[in-house]
Short mmCIF file of N, CA and C in Angstrom, two decimals:
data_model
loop_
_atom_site.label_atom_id
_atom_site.label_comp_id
_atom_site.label_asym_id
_atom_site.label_seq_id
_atom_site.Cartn_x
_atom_site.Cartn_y
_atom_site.Cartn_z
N UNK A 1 106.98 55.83 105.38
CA UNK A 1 107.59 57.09 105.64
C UNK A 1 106.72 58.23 105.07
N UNK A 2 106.31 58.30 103.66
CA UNK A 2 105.43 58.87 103.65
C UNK A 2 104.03 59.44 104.46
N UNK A 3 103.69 58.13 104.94
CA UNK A 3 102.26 58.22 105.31
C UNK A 3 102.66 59.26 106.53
N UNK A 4 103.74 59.09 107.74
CA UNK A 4 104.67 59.44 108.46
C UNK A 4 104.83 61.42 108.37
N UNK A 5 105.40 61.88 107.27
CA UNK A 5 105.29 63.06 106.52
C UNK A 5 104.14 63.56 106.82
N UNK A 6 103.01 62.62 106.21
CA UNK A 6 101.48 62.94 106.05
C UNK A 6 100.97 63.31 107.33
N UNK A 7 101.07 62.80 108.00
CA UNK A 7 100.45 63.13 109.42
C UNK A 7 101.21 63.99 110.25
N UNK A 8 102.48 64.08 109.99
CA UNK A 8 102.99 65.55 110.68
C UNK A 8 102.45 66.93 110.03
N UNK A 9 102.90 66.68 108.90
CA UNK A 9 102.12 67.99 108.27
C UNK A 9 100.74 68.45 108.59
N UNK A 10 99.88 67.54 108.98
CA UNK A 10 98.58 67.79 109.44
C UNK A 10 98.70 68.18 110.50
N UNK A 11 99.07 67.23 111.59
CA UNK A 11 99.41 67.93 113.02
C UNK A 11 99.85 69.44 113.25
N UNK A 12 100.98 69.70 111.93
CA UNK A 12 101.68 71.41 112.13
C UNK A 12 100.50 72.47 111.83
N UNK A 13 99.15 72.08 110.98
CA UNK A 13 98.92 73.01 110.17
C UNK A 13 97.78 72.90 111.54
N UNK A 14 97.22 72.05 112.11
CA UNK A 14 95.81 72.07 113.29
C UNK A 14 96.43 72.83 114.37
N UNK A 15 97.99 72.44 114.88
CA UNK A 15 98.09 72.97 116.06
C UNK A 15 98.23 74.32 115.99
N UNK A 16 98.20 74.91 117.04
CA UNK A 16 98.41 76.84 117.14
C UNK A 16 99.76 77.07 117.47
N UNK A 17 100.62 76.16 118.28
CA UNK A 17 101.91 76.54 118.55
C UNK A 17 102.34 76.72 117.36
N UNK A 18 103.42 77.64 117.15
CA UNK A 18 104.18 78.28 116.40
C UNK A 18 105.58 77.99 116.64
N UNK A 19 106.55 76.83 116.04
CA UNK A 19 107.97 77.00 116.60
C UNK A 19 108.84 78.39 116.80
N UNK A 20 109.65 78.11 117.20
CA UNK A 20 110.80 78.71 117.36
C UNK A 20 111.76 79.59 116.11
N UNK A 21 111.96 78.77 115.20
CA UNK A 21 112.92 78.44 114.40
C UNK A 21 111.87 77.69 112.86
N UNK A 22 111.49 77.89 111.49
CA UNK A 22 110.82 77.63 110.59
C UNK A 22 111.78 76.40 110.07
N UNK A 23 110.99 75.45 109.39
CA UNK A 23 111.84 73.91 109.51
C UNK A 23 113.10 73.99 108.83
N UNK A 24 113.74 73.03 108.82
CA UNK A 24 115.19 73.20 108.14
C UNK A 24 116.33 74.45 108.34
N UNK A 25 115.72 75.33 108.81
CA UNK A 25 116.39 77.10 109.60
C UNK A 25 117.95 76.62 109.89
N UNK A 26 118.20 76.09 110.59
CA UNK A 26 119.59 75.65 110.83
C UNK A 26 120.68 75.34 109.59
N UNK A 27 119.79 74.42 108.64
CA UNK A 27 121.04 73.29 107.24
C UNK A 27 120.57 74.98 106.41
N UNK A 28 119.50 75.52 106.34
CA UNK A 28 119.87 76.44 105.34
C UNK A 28 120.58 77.96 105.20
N UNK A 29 120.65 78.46 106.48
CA UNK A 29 121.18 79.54 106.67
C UNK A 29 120.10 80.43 107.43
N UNK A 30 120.82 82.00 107.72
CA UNK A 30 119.74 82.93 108.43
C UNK A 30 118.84 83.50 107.07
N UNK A 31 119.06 83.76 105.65
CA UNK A 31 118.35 84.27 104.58
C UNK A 31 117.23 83.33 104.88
N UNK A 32 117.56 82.38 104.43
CA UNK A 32 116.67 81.32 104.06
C UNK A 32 115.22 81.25 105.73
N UNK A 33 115.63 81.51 106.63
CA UNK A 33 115.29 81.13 107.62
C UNK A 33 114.56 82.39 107.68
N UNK A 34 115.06 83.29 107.76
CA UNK A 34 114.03 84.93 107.77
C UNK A 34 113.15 84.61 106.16
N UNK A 35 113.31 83.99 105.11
CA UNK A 35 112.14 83.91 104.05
C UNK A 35 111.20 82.91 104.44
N UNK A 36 111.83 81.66 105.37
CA UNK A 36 110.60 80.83 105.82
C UNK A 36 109.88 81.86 106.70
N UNK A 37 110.36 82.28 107.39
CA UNK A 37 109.25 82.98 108.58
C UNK A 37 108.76 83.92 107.71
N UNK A 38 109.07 84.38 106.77
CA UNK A 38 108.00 85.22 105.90
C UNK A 38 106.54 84.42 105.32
N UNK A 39 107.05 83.24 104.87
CA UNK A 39 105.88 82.70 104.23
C UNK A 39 105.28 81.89 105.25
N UNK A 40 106.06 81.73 106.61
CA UNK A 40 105.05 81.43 107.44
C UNK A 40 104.09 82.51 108.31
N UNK A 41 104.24 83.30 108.15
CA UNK A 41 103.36 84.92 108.56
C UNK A 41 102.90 85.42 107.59
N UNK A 42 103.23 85.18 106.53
CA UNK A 42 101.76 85.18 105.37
C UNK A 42 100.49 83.78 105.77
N UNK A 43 101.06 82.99 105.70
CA UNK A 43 100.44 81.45 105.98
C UNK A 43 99.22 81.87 107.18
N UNK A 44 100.06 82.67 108.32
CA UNK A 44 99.20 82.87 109.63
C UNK A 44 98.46 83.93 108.93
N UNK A 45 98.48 84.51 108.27
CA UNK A 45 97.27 86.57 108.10
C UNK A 45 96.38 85.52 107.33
N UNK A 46 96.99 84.97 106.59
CA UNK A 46 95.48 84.19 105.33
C UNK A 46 94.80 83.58 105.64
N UNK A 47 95.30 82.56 107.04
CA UNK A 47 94.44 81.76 107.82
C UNK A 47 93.55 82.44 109.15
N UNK A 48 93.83 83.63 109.18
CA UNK A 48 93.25 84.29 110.55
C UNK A 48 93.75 84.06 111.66
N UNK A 49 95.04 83.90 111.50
CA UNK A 49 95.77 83.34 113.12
C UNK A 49 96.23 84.46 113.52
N UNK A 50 96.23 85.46 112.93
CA UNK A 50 97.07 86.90 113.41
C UNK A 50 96.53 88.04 112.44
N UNK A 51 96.26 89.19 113.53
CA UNK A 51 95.88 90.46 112.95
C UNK A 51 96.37 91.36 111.92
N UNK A 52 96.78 92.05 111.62
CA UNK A 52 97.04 92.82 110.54
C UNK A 52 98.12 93.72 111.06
N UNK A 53 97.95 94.07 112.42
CA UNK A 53 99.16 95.21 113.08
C UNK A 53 100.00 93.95 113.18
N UNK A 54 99.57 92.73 114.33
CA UNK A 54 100.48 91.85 114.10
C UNK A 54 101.52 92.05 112.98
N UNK A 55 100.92 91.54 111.86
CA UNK A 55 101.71 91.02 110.57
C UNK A 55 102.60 92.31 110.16
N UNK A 56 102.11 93.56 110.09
CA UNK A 56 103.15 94.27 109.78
C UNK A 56 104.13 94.29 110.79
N UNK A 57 104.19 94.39 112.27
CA UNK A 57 105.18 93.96 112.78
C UNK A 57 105.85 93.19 112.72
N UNK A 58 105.44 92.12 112.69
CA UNK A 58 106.46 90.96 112.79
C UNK A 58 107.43 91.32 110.84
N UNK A 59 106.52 91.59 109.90
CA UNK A 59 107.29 91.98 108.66
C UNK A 59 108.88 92.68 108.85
N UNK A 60 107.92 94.47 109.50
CA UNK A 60 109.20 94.91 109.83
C UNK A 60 110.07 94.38 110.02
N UNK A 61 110.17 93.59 111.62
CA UNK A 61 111.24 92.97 111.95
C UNK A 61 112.42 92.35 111.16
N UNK A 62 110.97 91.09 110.43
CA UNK A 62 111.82 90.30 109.08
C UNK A 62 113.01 91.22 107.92
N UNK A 63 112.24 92.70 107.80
CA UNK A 63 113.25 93.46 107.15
C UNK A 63 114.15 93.88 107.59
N UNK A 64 114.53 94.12 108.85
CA UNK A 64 115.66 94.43 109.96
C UNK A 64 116.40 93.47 110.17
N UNK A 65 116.30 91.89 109.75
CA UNK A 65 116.81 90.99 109.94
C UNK A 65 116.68 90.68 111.44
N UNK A 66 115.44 90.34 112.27
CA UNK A 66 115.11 90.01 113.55
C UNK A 66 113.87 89.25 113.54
N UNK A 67 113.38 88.92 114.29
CA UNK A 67 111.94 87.65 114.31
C UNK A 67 111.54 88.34 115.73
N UNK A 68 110.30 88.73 115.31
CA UNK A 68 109.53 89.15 115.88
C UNK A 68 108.43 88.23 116.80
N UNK A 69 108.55 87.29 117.76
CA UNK A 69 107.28 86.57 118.61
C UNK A 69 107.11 87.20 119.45
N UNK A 70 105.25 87.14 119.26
CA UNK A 70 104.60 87.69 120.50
C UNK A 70 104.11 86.73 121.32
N UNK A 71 104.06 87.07 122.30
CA UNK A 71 103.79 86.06 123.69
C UNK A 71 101.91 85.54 123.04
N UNK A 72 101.95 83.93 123.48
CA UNK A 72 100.82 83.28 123.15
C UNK A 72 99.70 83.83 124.20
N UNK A 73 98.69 84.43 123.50
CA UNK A 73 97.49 84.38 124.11
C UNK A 73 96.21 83.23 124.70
N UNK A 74 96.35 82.62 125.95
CA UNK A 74 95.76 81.62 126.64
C UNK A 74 93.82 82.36 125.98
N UNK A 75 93.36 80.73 125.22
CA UNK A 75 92.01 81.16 125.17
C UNK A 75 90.96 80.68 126.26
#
């Protein structure tokens, strides 16, 4: 089961899709679920997956209590 863990986590961090919903979002509530998508849009600016206007947008949002996705750019 571990090893199991191990290789999803790798898979989440290589692929570019971005879920829906940040893991566990549902058992923990909407707080909890707007602070995952925070530290997952820090996660994306540090890694270079998203620009800087990006990130303050999507922030805002997070402070309005809304989630901000932008449509995936085909490379």
């Amino acid at each position: 089961m571990l090893l199991a863990a191990i290789y999803y986590d790798i898979a989440r961090l290589v692929s570019t899709h971005q879920s829906r919903r940040p893991p566990l979002a549902r058992a923990r509530g909407r707080r909890a679920a707007l602070e995952g998508e925070e530290r997952w849009c820090t996660g994306l600016l540090l890694h270079g997956r998203i620009g800087t206007r990006s990130y303050q947008r999507r922030m805002s949002g997070l402070a309005h209590g809304r989630r901000v996705v932008e449509p995936r750019r085909h490379r």
